[in-house]
């Protein structure tokens, strides 16, 4: 039976009327296009410069979005005095290099997830940002969505009781193509770094940091993870099951089950989404009412970062650098468990036949 209850208000930063930053973009690809589109359409944040190794790509991006400055190098972008914060939207193996470049120039950074391709590199980036006194934040944008902030408050207030189990799946199919970076280990390919980062973050968010984990999955003949399932246990015995795939589509209907109540998403949890809270036979629905859909939801993390900078913070209070390191460590463990080099920090991988693997 569906009933009504009073849910907490979303704890999101106002998209207009708050602190405003001038953004520079490194890597004018698809995600940067969506990021810039929603910033300009739904917030006071403004992209004022873009940098690319290709002056033509930078110029085309600038013209498309009305961005004043287009730079033909990353060095010129981070040196631009009109830029307050740099959004790192290059392929993940380049995140560390580009973020360190911006940090060295004294710029704040929002780094697309995964922050880097290993826990060691994420630690290096965190140390550099802390030493420079600039804000560095992983672009775990799902954490800043209205519904996620409501769920965070329900968890903090004990509405679900003791969390016992979280299940989450993220899968988007990719047609096998040797030219696609998703199938290239050197380019940071594989399902875990691309989609699995969401699932492993959600498991940590819902149950806490994993103490033990076990991963089984399928690896390509180039050593790239195609699909995996990770079962982890956190302090207090809460367990999580994370399924990730780039060979099949999954609905992303995450569940957090507690001793008093259970939350079940009714839309894909990665995007602005609604969910139901079940308590026995009663179901209470929290509806996503912002009107923003899909990647338009990228805007909330930018507004949050602007507030953090205004408040003098150098880390996100809801997804800290230690949280980013923890997610990277979980991905390291899952990739390493799949063997074949998929978990190696250098991205190297021997050629191995496609196979199923199971590692305790």
Coordinates of C-alpha atoms in Angstrom, one line a residue:
X1 CA 0.0 0.0 0.0
X2 CA 1.4 3.4 -1.0
X3 CA 1.1 6.0 1.8
X4 CA 2.5 9.5 2.4
X5 CA 5.3 10.6 4.7
X6 CA 7.3 13.7 5.2
X7 CA 10.7 13.3 3.7
X8 CA 13.7 15.5 4.5
X9 CA 14.3 18.4 2.1
X10 CA 17.0 18.0 -0.5
X11 CA 20.3 19.4 0.8
X12 CA 21.5 20.9 -2.5
X13 CA 23.1 24.2 -3.3
X14 CA 20.9 26.7 -5.1
X15 CA 21.7 26.7 -8.8
X16 CA 21.2 30.5 -9.1
X17 CA 21.9 33.3 -6.7
X18 CA 24.8 31.7 -4.9
X19 CA 28.6 31.8 -5.4
X20 CA 29.7 31.9 -9.0
X21 CA 32.9 30.6 -10.5
X22 CA 34.6 31.0 -13.8
X23 CA 35.3 27.5 -15.3
X24 CA 38.0 26.2 -17.6
X25 CA 37.5 22.9 -19.4
X26 CA 40.3 20.4 -20.3
X27 CA 39.1 17.8 -22.8
X28 CA 36.2 19.2 -25.0
X29 CA 34.5 15.8 -25.6
X30 CA 31.0 14.5 -25.0
X31 CA 30.9 14.8 -21.2
X32 CA 32.4 18.3 -21.3
X33 CA 29.7 19.3 -23.8
X34 CA 26.9 18.0 -21.5
X35 CA 28.5 19.7 -18.5
X36 CA 28.9 23.1 -20.2
X37 CA 25.4 22.9 -21.6
X38 CA 23.7 22.3 -18.3
X39 CA 25.8 24.9 -16.4
X40 CA 24.9 27.6 -18.9
X41 CA 21.2 26.5 -19.1
X42 CA 20.5 25.9 -15.4
X43 CA 23.0 27.8 -13.2
X44 CA 25.0 31.0 -12.8
X45 CA 28.3 29.1 -13.3
X46 CA 30.1 30.0 -16.5
X47 CA 32.7 28.2 -18.7
X48 CA 35.0 31.0 -19.8
X49 CA 37.8 29.0 -21.4
X50 CA 38.5 25.6 -23.0
X51 CA 41.8 23.9 -23.7
X52 CA 42.7 21.1 -26.1
X53 CA 45.8 19.9 -27.9
X54 CA 43.8 20.6 -31.0
X55 CA 43.2 24.3 -31.5
X56 CA 40.4 23.4 -33.9
X57 CA 38.6 21.3 -31.4
X58 CA 38.9 24.0 -28.7
X59 CA 37.6 26.7 -31.1
X60 CA 34.7 24.5 -32.2
X61 CA 33.7 23.9 -28.6
X62 CA 34.0 27.6 -27.7
X63 CA 31.9 28.6 -30.6
X64 CA 29.2 26.0 -29.8
X65 CA 28.9 27.2 -26.2
X66 CA 29.7 30.9 -26.4
X67 CA 32.9 30.4 -24.4
X68 CA 35.2 33.5 -24.7
X69 CA 38.6 31.8 -24.8
X70 CA 39.9 28.8 -26.7
X71 CA 43.4 27.6 -26.0
X72 CA 45.5 25.2 -28.1
X73 CA 47.3 23.7 -25.1
X74 CA 46.5 22.6 -21.6
X75 CA 49.3 24.8 -20.2
X76 CA 47.7 27.9 -21.7
X77 CA 44.3 26.9 -20.3
X78 CA 45.6 26.6 -16.7
X79 CA 47.6 29.8 -17.0
X80 CA 44.5 31.8 -18.1
X81 CA 43.9 34.4 -15.3
X82 CA 40.2 34.4 -15.9
X83 CA 39.8 30.8 -14.9
X84 CA 39.0 30.0 -11.2
X85 CA 38.5 26.2 -11.5
X86 CA 39.4 23.6 -14.1
X87 CA 37.0 20.8 -15.0
X88 CA 39.1 17.8 -16.1
X89 CA 37.1 15.9 -18.7
X90 CA 39.9 14.1 -20.6
X91 CA 40.1 10.3 -20.8
X92 CA 40.8 8.8 -17.3
X93 CA 44.4 7.8 -17.9
X94 CA 45.2 11.5 -18.4
X95 CA 43.3 12.8 -15.3
X96 CA 46.3 12.8 -13.0
X97 CA 48.6 14.6 -15.4
X98 CA 46.0 17.3 -16.3
X99 CA 44.8 17.8 -12.7
X100 CA 48.4 18.1 -11.4
X101 CA 49.0 20.7 -14.1
X102 CA 46.0 22.8 -12.9
X103 CA 46.9 22.4 -9.2
X104 CA 50.4 23.5 -9.9
X105 CA 48.9 26.7 -11.5
X106 CA 46.9 27.3 -8.3
X107 CA 43.5 26.3 -9.8
X108 CA 40.8 24.4 -8.1
X109 CA 39.9 21.2 -9.9
X110 CA 36.8 19.1 -10.5
X111 CA 38.1 15.8 -11.9
X112 CA 35.8 13.4 -13.8
X113 CA 35.3 10.1 -12.2
X114 CA 37.2 7.9 -11.7
X115 CA 39.5 10.6 -10.3
X116 CA 42.5 8.6 -11.6
X117 CA 43.0 5.0 -12.7
X118 CA 44.5 3.8 -9.4
X119 CA 44.4 4.5 -5.6
X120 CA 48.1 5.3 -5.7
X121 CA 47.5 8.0 -8.3
X122 CA 44.5 9.4 -6.5
X123 CA 46.6 9.6 -3.3
X124 CA 49.2 11.6 -5.3
X125 CA 46.7 14.0 -6.6
X126 CA 45.1 14.4 -3.2
X127 CA 48.5 15.1 -1.7
X128 CA 49.4 17.7 -4.3
X129 CA 46.0 19.5 -3.9
X130 CA 46.4 19.6 -0.1
X131 CA 49.9 20.9 -0.4
X132 CA 48.8 23.6 -2.8
X133 CA 45.8 24.6 -0.7
X134 CA 43.3 24.3 -3.6
X135 CA 40.1 22.4 -3.7
X136 CA 40.2 19.1 -5.5
X137 CA 36.9 17.1 -6.0
X138 CA 36.0 13.9 -7.8
X139 CA 33.1 14.6 -10.1
X140 CA 30.9 11.9 -8.4
X141 CA 27.9 13.9 -9.6
X142 CA 25.3 11.4 -8.4
X143 CA 26.2 12.2 -4.8
X144 CA 25.0 15.8 -5.3
X145 CA 21.6 15.0 -6.8
X146 CA 18.6 16.0 -4.8
X147 CA 17.4 12.4 -4.3
X148 CA 20.8 11.2 -3.1
X149 CA 21.0 14.0 -0.5
X150 CA 17.5 12.9 0.8
X151 CA 18.7 9.3 1.0
X152 CA 21.9 10.4 2.8
X153 CA 19.7 12.2 5.4
X154 CA 17.5 9.1 5.8
X155 CA 20.6 7.0 6.4
X156 CA 22.1 9.5 8.9
X157 CA 18.9 9.8 10.8
X158 CA 18.5 6.0 11.2
X159 CA 15.2 5.9 9.3
X160 CA 16.3 2.6 7.7
X161 CA 17.7 1.2 10.9
X162 CA 20.9 -0.7 10.6
X163 CA 21.8 -1.1 6.9
X164 CA 22.2 -4.8 6.2
X165 CA 22.4 -5.0 2.4
X166 CA 22.8 -2.8 -0.7
X167 CA 22.5 -4.0 -4.2
X168 CA 23.3 -1.9 -7.2
X169 CA 23.9 -2.5 -10.9
X170 CA 25.3 -0.3 -13.7
X171 CA 25.5 -1.6 -17.2
X172 CA 25.6 0.0 -20.7
X173 CA 26.3 -2.2 -23.7
X174 CA 29.1 -1.4 -26.1
X175 CA 29.5 -3.0 -29.5
X176 CA 32.9 -4.7 -29.6
X177 CA 35.3 -2.4 -31.5
X178 CA 39.1 -2.5 -31.3
X179 CA 39.1 1.3 -32.0
X180 CA 36.8 2.0 -29.1
X181 CA 38.8 3.1 -26.0
X182 CA 36.4 1.0 -23.9
X183 CA 38.2 -2.1 -25.2
X184 CA 41.7 -0.7 -24.9
X185 CA 43.5 -1.4 -21.6
X186 CA 46.1 1.4 -22.3
X187 CA 43.2 3.9 -22.7
X188 CA 41.7 2.9 -19.4
X189 CA 39.0 0.7 -21.0
X190 CA 36.7 -1.7 -19.2
X191 CA 33.4 -1.6 -17.5
X192 CA 34.7 -1.0 -14.0
X193 CA 36.4 2.4 -14.6
X194 CA 33.6 3.6 -16.8
X195 CA 30.4 2.4 -15.2
X196 CA 31.5 0.4 -12.2
X197 CA 32.8 3.5 -10.4
X198 CA 29.2 4.5 -9.8
X199 CA 28.3 1.1 -8.3
X200 CA 31.3 0.9 -6.1
X201 CA 30.8 4.4 -4.9
X202 CA 27.1 3.7 -4.1
X203 CA 28.1 0.6 -2.1
X204 CA 30.5 2.6 0.0
X205 CA 27.9 5.4 0.4
X206 CA 25.2 2.9 1.6
X207 CA 27.2 0.5 3.7
X208 CA 30.5 2.1 4.5
X209 CA 34.0 1.3 3.4
X210 CA 34.5 -2.4 2.5
X211 CA 36.6 -4.5 4.7
X212 CA 36.6 -7.6 2.6
X213 CA 35.5 -8.2 -1.1
X214 CA 35.3 -10.9 -3.7
X215 CA 34.9 -10.3 -7.4
X216 CA 34.1 -12.6 -10.3
X217 CA 33.7 -11.6 -13.9
X218 CA 34.5 -11.9 -17.6
X219 CA 37.6 -10.4 -19.2
X220 CA 38.3 -9.7 -22.9
X221 CA 41.1 -11.2 -24.9
X222 CA 43.0 -7.9 -24.4
X223 CA 42.6 -8.1 -20.6
X224 CA 39.8 -5.5 -20.3
X225 CA 37.0 -6.3 -17.8
X226 CA 33.7 -6.8 -19.6
X227 CA 31.4 -7.7 -16.7
X228 CA 31.8 -8.3 -13.0
X229 CA 30.0 -8.9 -9.7
X230 CA 31.6 -7.8 -6.5
X231 CA 30.4 -8.8 -3.0
X232 CA 31.8 -6.8 -0.2
X233 CA 31.4 -6.6 3.6
X234 CA 31.8 -3.4 5.6
X235 CA 32.5 -2.9 9.3
X236 CA 29.4 -4.0 11.1
X237 CA 28.7 -6.8 8.6
X238 CA 26.6 -4.8 6.1
X239 CA 27.1 -6.3 2.7
X240 CA 26.9 -4.9 -0.8
X241 CA 26.6 -6.5 -4.2
X242 CA 27.8 -4.4 -7.2
X243 CA 27.1 -5.6 -10.8
X244 CA 28.8 -3.9 -13.7
X245 CA 28.6 -4.7 -17.4
X246 CA 29.6 -3.3 -20.8
X247 CA 28.0 -6.2 -22.6
X248 CA 24.4 -5.7 -21.3
X249 CA 22.0 -3.0 -20.2
X250 CA 20.9 -3.0 -16.6
X251 CA 18.1 -0.8 -15.1
X252 CA 20.2 0.7 -12.3
X253 CA 17.5 0.2 -9.7
X254 CA 19.6 0.4 -6.5
X255 CA 18.3 -1.0 -3.2
X256 CA 19.4 -0.2 0.4
X257 CA 17.9 -2.6 2.9
X258 CA 17.9 -1.9 6.6
X259 CA 16.5 -3.4 9.8
X260 CA 13.6 -1.0 9.8
X261 CA 13.0 0.0 6.2
X262 CA 14.2 -0.4 2.7
X263 CA 14.8 2.1 -0.1
X264 CA 14.3 1.0 -3.7
X265 CA 15.0 3.3 -6.6
X266 CA 12.3 3.5 -9.2
X267 CA 14.5 5.2 -11.8
X268 CA 18.2 4.8 -12.7
X269 CA 20.1 5.8 -9.5
X270 CA 23.0 7.4 -11.5
X271 CA 20.7 10.2 -12.8
X272 CA 18.1 12.4 -11.1
X273 CA 15.7 9.8 -9.8
X274 CA 12.8 8.9 -7.6
X275 CA 12.7 6.2 -5.0
X276 CA 10.3 4.4 -2.7
X277 CA 10.8 3.7 1.0
X278 CA 9.2 0.4 2.1
X279 CA 8.2 -0.3 5.7
X280 CA 6.4 -3.5 5.9
X281 CA 3.4 -3.3 3.6
X282 CA 3.6 0.5 3.3
X283 CA 5.5 2.3 0.6
X284 CA 6.3 6.0 0.7
X285 CA 7.4 7.6 -2.6
X286 CA 10.0 10.4 -2.9
X287 CA 9.6 12.0 -6.3
X288 CA 12.3 13.8 -8.2
X289 CA 10.6 17.1 -9.0
X290 CA 13.5 19.3 -10.3
X291 CA 12.6 18.8 -13.9
X292 CA 16.2 18.1 -14.8
X293 CA 16.8 14.7 -16.4
X294 CA 19.8 12.7 -17.4
X295 CA 23.1 14.5 -17.5
X296 CA 21.5 17.8 -16.9
X297 CA 22.0 16.7 -13.3
X298 CA 25.7 17.4 -13.7
X299 CA 25.0 21.0 -12.7
X300 CA 24.5 20.4 -8.9
X301 CA 28.1 19.3 -8.3
X302 CA 29.3 22.5 -9.9
X303 CA 27.1 24.6 -7.7
X304 CA 28.3 22.6 -4.7
X305 CA 31.9 23.2 -5.6
X306 CA 31.4 26.9 -6.0
X307 CA 29.9 27.0 -2.5
X308 CA 32.8 25.0 -1.0
X309 CA 35.3 27.4 -2.6
X310 CA 33.3 30.4 -1.3
X311 CA 33.4 28.8 2.2
X312 CA 37.1 28.3 2.1
X313 CA 36.9 24.5 1.9
X314 CA 39.6 22.4 0.1
X315 CA 37.6 19.2 0.0
X316 CA 34.0 18.2 -0.5
X317 CA 32.3 17.5 2.9
X318 CA 30.1 14.8 1.3
X319 CA 32.6 13.0 -1.0
X320 CA 36.1 13.7 0.4
X321 CA 39.5 13.0 -1.2
X322 CA 39.7 10.0 1.2
X323 CA 36.4 8.8 -0.2
X324 CA 37.8 9.1 -3.8
X325 CA 40.8 7.2 -2.7
X326 CA 38.6 4.5 -1.2
X327 CA 36.6 4.1 -4.3
X328 CA 39.8 3.9 -6.4
X329 CA 41.0 1.2 -4.0
X330 CA 37.8 -0.8 -4.5
X331 CA 38.2 -0.6 -8.2
X332 CA 41.8 -1.6 -8.0
X333 CA 40.8 -4.7 -6.0
X334 CA 38.0 -5.7 -8.4
X335 CA 40.2 -5.2 -11.5
X336 CA 43.1 -7.1 -9.9
X337 CA 40.8 -10.0 -9.0
X338 CA 39.8 -10.4 -12.6
X339 CA 43.5 -11.1 -13.5
X340 CA 45.0 -10.5 -16.9
X341 CA 46.5 -7.1 -15.9
X342 CA 43.2 -5.3 -15.8
X343 CA 44.0 -4.0 -12.3
X344 CA 47.5 -2.9 -13.0
X345 CA 48.1 0.8 -12.3
X346 CA 50.1 1.1 -15.6
X347 CA 47.2 -0.2 -17.6
X348 CA 49.4 -2.9 -19.2
X349 CA 47.8 -6.2 -20.0
X350 CA 48.9 -9.4 -21.7
X351 CA 46.8 -11.0 -24.4
X352 CA 44.6 -13.6 -22.8
X353 CA 41.5 -15.5 -24.1
X354 CA 38.1 -14.4 -23.0
X355 CA 37.3 -16.3 -19.8
X356 CA 35.3 -16.3 -16.6
X357 CA 37.3 -15.7 -13.4
X358 CA 36.5 -16.1 -9.8
X359 CA 38.9 -14.9 -7.0
X360 CA 38.1 -15.0 -3.3

